[in-house]
Amino acid sequence: MDANLAQIEKRYAVCVGIDNFKNPEQIASLKFAEANAKAMDSLLGKMGFEPKNRRLVVGEIASFEAIKATLTTFGAVKPKAKDLVIFYYAGYFLDIQIEDDEGTIVLASYDLDLEEIRKNPEYRLQKTLRLGMLREIFEYSKSTNVLFIFDTCLGGDYELTESSLQVTLNFVFANQHPGRVVISSCLPQEEYNKGDGNLGLFAGHLLSALDGQNEEAKNPEGNITVGTLYKYLLKLMPHEYRPIQSSPELDKLILE
């Protein structure tokens, strides 16, 4: 990717956030996910993402089929080679362990059924937002300027660790498409729900940086790149919950 801001032509964004789930006995509620997604969508509008080029999918609307349809018919297909795409997800990263399998890491949709994912291979492969499926969807995109931001609470059968999630993200995204990068939070549920004001901990720092409020989030030329954003978040987040990223080429994508 060229680090010249003029190279970015149109800007597209899909923001997803889910607080409460269809199966609350399986997946506990979150406090800030929907507010985080709405705030991100609003801020991106101020940053030049036109209304026609943004999609906000929150709450009960954020079913697997709705998220997938939004990504396949809009987020991954409409952008061209020099366009910028941001996919922001606020909710759960779930590590689902399955007998005789290595497990499945998914982004939880509103209607995710953990019992079904464990017993039904077809459901697991076709009806869950696996990281591999997310990558496959964006393989149809002509744009290589793609930023995935996972503002996630960690959960599932086993607690995801920073190192295991890092390895997974590198394998699924960076090793496949160097121009497509990920920044992900690593927050347990109790910390995700301890945000400041109306936003979660990670989202509060993220949005203040993108809003240009902090010079530390900018490079010497005064631009916010994925790299400067990541370093800023790394500095502010508690060490045990520090964010991770999927590519060493973060400074080649200018956001503002």
PDB file of N, CA, C and O in Angstrom, residues 64 68 98 101 103-104 106 112 116-134 136-137:
ATOM      1  N   PHE A  64     -26.222 -13.449  12.158  1.00  0.00           N
ATOM      2  CA  PHE A  64     -25.157 -13.925  11.271  1.00  0.00           C
ATOM      3  C   PHE A  64     -25.463 -13.575   9.824  1.00  0.00           C
ATOM      4  O   PHE A  64     -24.599 -13.057   9.099  1.00  0.00           O
ATOM      5  N   LYS A  68     -23.196 -11.105   7.507  1.00  0.00           N
ATOM      6  CA  LYS A  68     -22.585 -11.679   6.309  1.00  0.00           C
ATOM      7  C   LYS A  68     -23.078 -10.977   5.054  1.00  0.00           C
ATOM      8  O   LYS A  68     -22.282 -10.656   4.151  1.00  0.00           O
ATOM      9  N   ILE A  98     -14.151 -28.096  20.384  1.00  0.00           N
ATOM     10  CA  ILE A  98     -14.980 -29.163  19.834  1.00  0.00           C
ATOM     11  C   ILE A  98     -14.196 -30.470  19.890  1.00  0.00           C
ATOM     12  O   ILE A  98     -13.006 -30.506  19.563  1.00  0.00           O
ATOM     13  N   ASP A 101     -11.280 -31.814  17.522  1.00  0.00           N
ATOM     14  CA  ASP A 101     -11.065 -30.671  16.649  1.00  0.00           C
ATOM     15  C   ASP A 101     -10.154 -29.694  17.381  1.00  0.00           C
ATOM     16  O   ASP A 101      -9.995 -29.762  18.589  1.00  0.00           O
ATOM     17  N   GLY A 103     -10.713 -26.594  17.607  1.00  0.00           N
ATOM     18  CA  GLY A 103     -11.511 -25.488  18.127  1.00  0.00           C
ATOM     19  C   GLY A 103     -11.818 -24.467  17.051  1.00  0.00           C
ATOM     20  O   GLY A 103     -11.232 -24.458  15.975  1.00  0.00           O
ATOM     21  N   THR A 104     -12.753 -23.605  17.351  1.00  0.00           N
ATOM     22  CA  THR A 104     -13.204 -22.599  16.400  1.00  0.00           C
ATOM     23  C   THR A 104     -13.283 -21.252  17.100  1.00  0.00           C
ATOM     24  O   THR A 104     -13.940 -21.122  18.122  1.00  0.00           O
ATOM     25  N   VAL A 106     -14.695 -17.547  16.864  1.00  0.00           N
ATOM     26  CA  VAL A 106     -15.729 -16.842  16.107  1.00  0.00           C
ATOM     27  C   VAL A 106     -16.000 -15.469  16.720  1.00  0.00           C
ATOM     28  O   VAL A 106     -15.784 -15.244  17.922  1.00  0.00           O
ATOM     29  N   LEU A 112     -26.056 -16.379  17.611  1.00  0.00           N
ATOM     30  CA  LEU A 112     -25.146 -17.518  17.733  1.00  0.00           C
ATOM     31  C   LEU A 112     -25.661 -18.522  18.760  1.00  0.00           C
ATOM     32  O   LEU A 112     -26.055 -18.163  19.864  1.00  0.00           O
ATOM     33  N   GLU A 116     -25.410 -25.568  19.183  1.00  0.00           N
ATOM     34  CA  GLU A 116     -25.470 -25.988  17.779  1.00  0.00           C
ATOM     35  C   GLU A 116     -24.083 -26.005  17.150  1.00  0.00           C
ATOM     36  O   GLU A 116     -23.761 -26.897  16.360  1.00  0.00           O
ATOM     37  N   ILE A 117     -23.254 -25.043  17.522  1.00  0.00           N
ATOM     38  CA  ILE A 117     -21.919 -24.984  16.938  1.00  0.00           C
ATOM     39  C   ILE A 117     -21.072 -26.185  17.356  1.00  0.00           C
ATOM     40  O   ILE A 117     -20.217 -26.656  16.617  1.00  0.00           O
ATOM     41  N   ARG A 118     -21.361 -26.709  18.558  1.00  0.00           N
ATOM     42  CA  ARG A 118     -20.594 -27.857  19.053  1.00  0.00           C
ATOM     43  C   ARG A 118     -21.029 -29.171  18.414  1.00  0.00           C
ATOM     44  O   ARG A 118     -20.209 -30.062  18.198  1.00  0.00           O
ATOM     45  N   LYS A 119     -22.295 -29.299  18.103  1.00  0.00           N
ATOM     46  CA  LYS A 119     -22.800 -30.600  17.632  1.00  0.00           C
ATOM     47  C   LYS A 119     -23.048 -30.679  16.141  1.00  0.00           C
ATOM     48  O   LYS A 119     -23.221 -31.787  15.604  1.00  0.00           O
ATOM     49  N   ASN A 120     -23.061 -29.535  15.455  1.00  0.00           N
ATOM     50  CA  ASN A 120     -23.450 -29.530  14.052  1.00  0.00           C
ATOM     51  C   ASN A 120     -22.338 -28.932  13.190  1.00  0.00           C
ATOM     52  O   ASN A 120     -22.190 -27.714  13.114  1.00  0.00           O
ATOM     53  N   PRO A 121     -21.556 -29.767  12.521  1.00  0.00           N
ATOM     54  CA  PRO A 121     -20.449 -29.254  11.694  1.00  0.00           C
ATOM     55  C   PRO A 121     -20.920 -28.304  10.592  1.00  0.00           C
ATOM     56  O   PRO A 121     -20.228 -27.338  10.267  1.00  0.00           O
ATOM     57  N   GLU A 122     -22.087 -28.570  10.015  1.00  0.00           N
ATOM     58  CA  GLU A 122     -22.600 -27.701   8.954  1.00  0.00           C
ATOM     59  C   GLU A 122     -22.889 -26.298   9.492  1.00  0.00           C
ATOM     60  O   GLU A 122     -22.554 -25.292   8.856  1.00  0.00           O
ATOM     61  N   TYR A 123     -23.493 -26.238  10.667  1.00  0.00           N
ATOM     62  CA  TYR A 123     -23.759 -24.942  11.305  1.00  0.00           C
ATOM     63  C   TYR A 123     -22.452 -24.233  11.594  1.00  0.00           C
ATOM     64  O   TYR A 123     -22.312 -23.029  11.348  1.00  0.00           O
ATOM     65  N   ARG A 124     -21.481 -24.963  12.109  1.00  0.00           N
ATOM     66  CA  ARG A 124     -20.192 -24.384  12.476  1.00  0.00           C
ATOM     67  C   ARG A 124     -19.498 -23.768  11.264  1.00  0.00           C
ATOM     68  O   ARG A 124     -18.929 -22.683  11.347  1.00  0.00           O
ATOM     69  N   LEU A 125     -19.583 -24.429  10.131  1.00  0.00           N
ATOM     70  CA  LEU A 125     -18.869 -23.974   8.949  1.00  0.00           C
ATOM     71  C   LEU A 125     -19.622 -22.904   8.167  1.00  0.00           C
ATOM     72  O   LEU A 125     -19.015 -22.044   7.545  1.00  0.00           O
ATOM     73  N   GLN A 126     -20.954 -22.950   8.204  1.00  0.00           N
ATOM     74  CA  GLN A 126     -21.737 -22.099   7.325  1.00  0.00           C
ATOM     75  C   GLN A 126     -22.538 -21.009   8.033  1.00  0.00           C
ATOM     76  O   GLN A 126     -23.005 -20.069   7.385  1.00  0.00           O
ATOM     77  N   LYS A 127     -22.708 -21.101   9.348  1.00  0.00           N
ATOM     78  CA  LYS A 127     -23.592 -20.174  10.046  1.00  0.00           C
ATOM     79  C   LYS A 127     -22.912 -19.423  11.186  1.00  0.00           C
ATOM     80  O   LYS A 127     -23.584 -18.856  12.042  1.00  0.00           O
ATOM     81  N   THR A 128     -21.599 -19.435  11.215  1.00  0.00           N
ATOM     82  CA  THR A 128     -20.875 -18.697  12.252  1.00  0.00           C
ATOM     83  C   THR A 128     -19.820 -17.807  11.602  1.00  0.00           C
ATOM     84  O   THR A 128     -19.223 -18.171  10.582  1.00  0.00           O
ATOM     85  N   LEU A 129     -19.602 -16.658  12.202  1.00  0.00           N
ATOM     86  CA  LEU A 129     -18.650 -15.704  11.649  1.00  0.00           C
ATOM     87  C   LEU A 129     -17.240 -16.057  12.130  1.00  0.00           C
ATOM     88  O   LEU A 129     -16.654 -15.403  12.978  1.00  0.00           O
ATOM     89  N   ARG A 130     -16.738 -17.144  11.557  1.00  0.00           N
ATOM     90  CA  ARG A 130     -15.368 -17.567  11.846  1.00  0.00           C
ATOM     91  C   ARG A 130     -14.385 -16.573  11.235  1.00  0.00           C
ATOM     92  O   ARG A 130     -14.677 -15.907  10.246  1.00  0.00           O
ATOM     93  N   LEU A 131     -13.194 -16.496  11.812  1.00  0.00           N
ATOM     94  CA  LEU A 131     -12.192 -15.599  11.242  1.00  0.00           C
ATOM     95  C   LEU A 131     -11.843 -16.019   9.819  1.00  0.00           C
ATOM     96  O   LEU A 131     -11.631 -15.172   8.950  1.00  0.00           O
ATOM     97  N   GLY A 132     -11.808 -17.324   9.592  1.00  0.00           N
ATOM     98  CA  GLY A 132     -11.527 -17.807   8.240  1.00  0.00           C
ATOM     99  C   GLY A 132     -12.595 -17.381   7.253  1.00  0.00           C
ATOM    100  O   GLY A 132     -12.295 -17.022   6.104  1.00  0.00           O
ATOM    101  N   MET A 133     -13.865 -17.405   7.667  1.00  0.00           N
ATOM    102  CA  MET A 133     -14.940 -16.954   6.790  1.00  0.00           C
ATOM    103  C   MET A 133     -14.813 -15.466   6.506  1.00  0.00           C
ATOM    104  O   MET A 133     -15.039 -15.012   5.373  1.00  0.00           O
ATOM    105  N   LEU A 134     -14.444 -14.685   7.519  1.00  0.00           N
ATOM    106  CA  LEU A 134     -14.269 -13.255   7.331  1.00  0.00           C
ATOM    107  C   LEU A 134     -13.178 -12.978   6.304  1.00  0.00           C
ATOM    108  O   LEU A 134     -13.338 -12.128   5.416  1.00  0.00           O
ATOM    109  N   GLU A 136     -12.248 -15.032   3.933  1.00  0.00           N
ATOM    110  CA  GLU A 136     -12.741 -15.487   2.633  1.00  0.00           C
ATOM    111  C   GLU A 136     -13.667 -14.458   1.999  1.00  0.00           C
ATOM    112  O   GLU A 136     -13.625 -14.243   0.778  1.00  0.00           O
ATOM    113  N   ILE A 137     -14.517 -13.831   2.803  1.00  0.00           N
ATOM    114  CA  ILE A 137     -15.417 -12.802   2.273  1.00  0.00           C
ATOM    115  C   ILE A 137     -14.621 -11.673   1.635  1.00  0.00           C
ATOM    116  O   ILE A 137     -14.931 -11.206   0.530  1.00  0.00           O
TER     117      ILE A 137
END
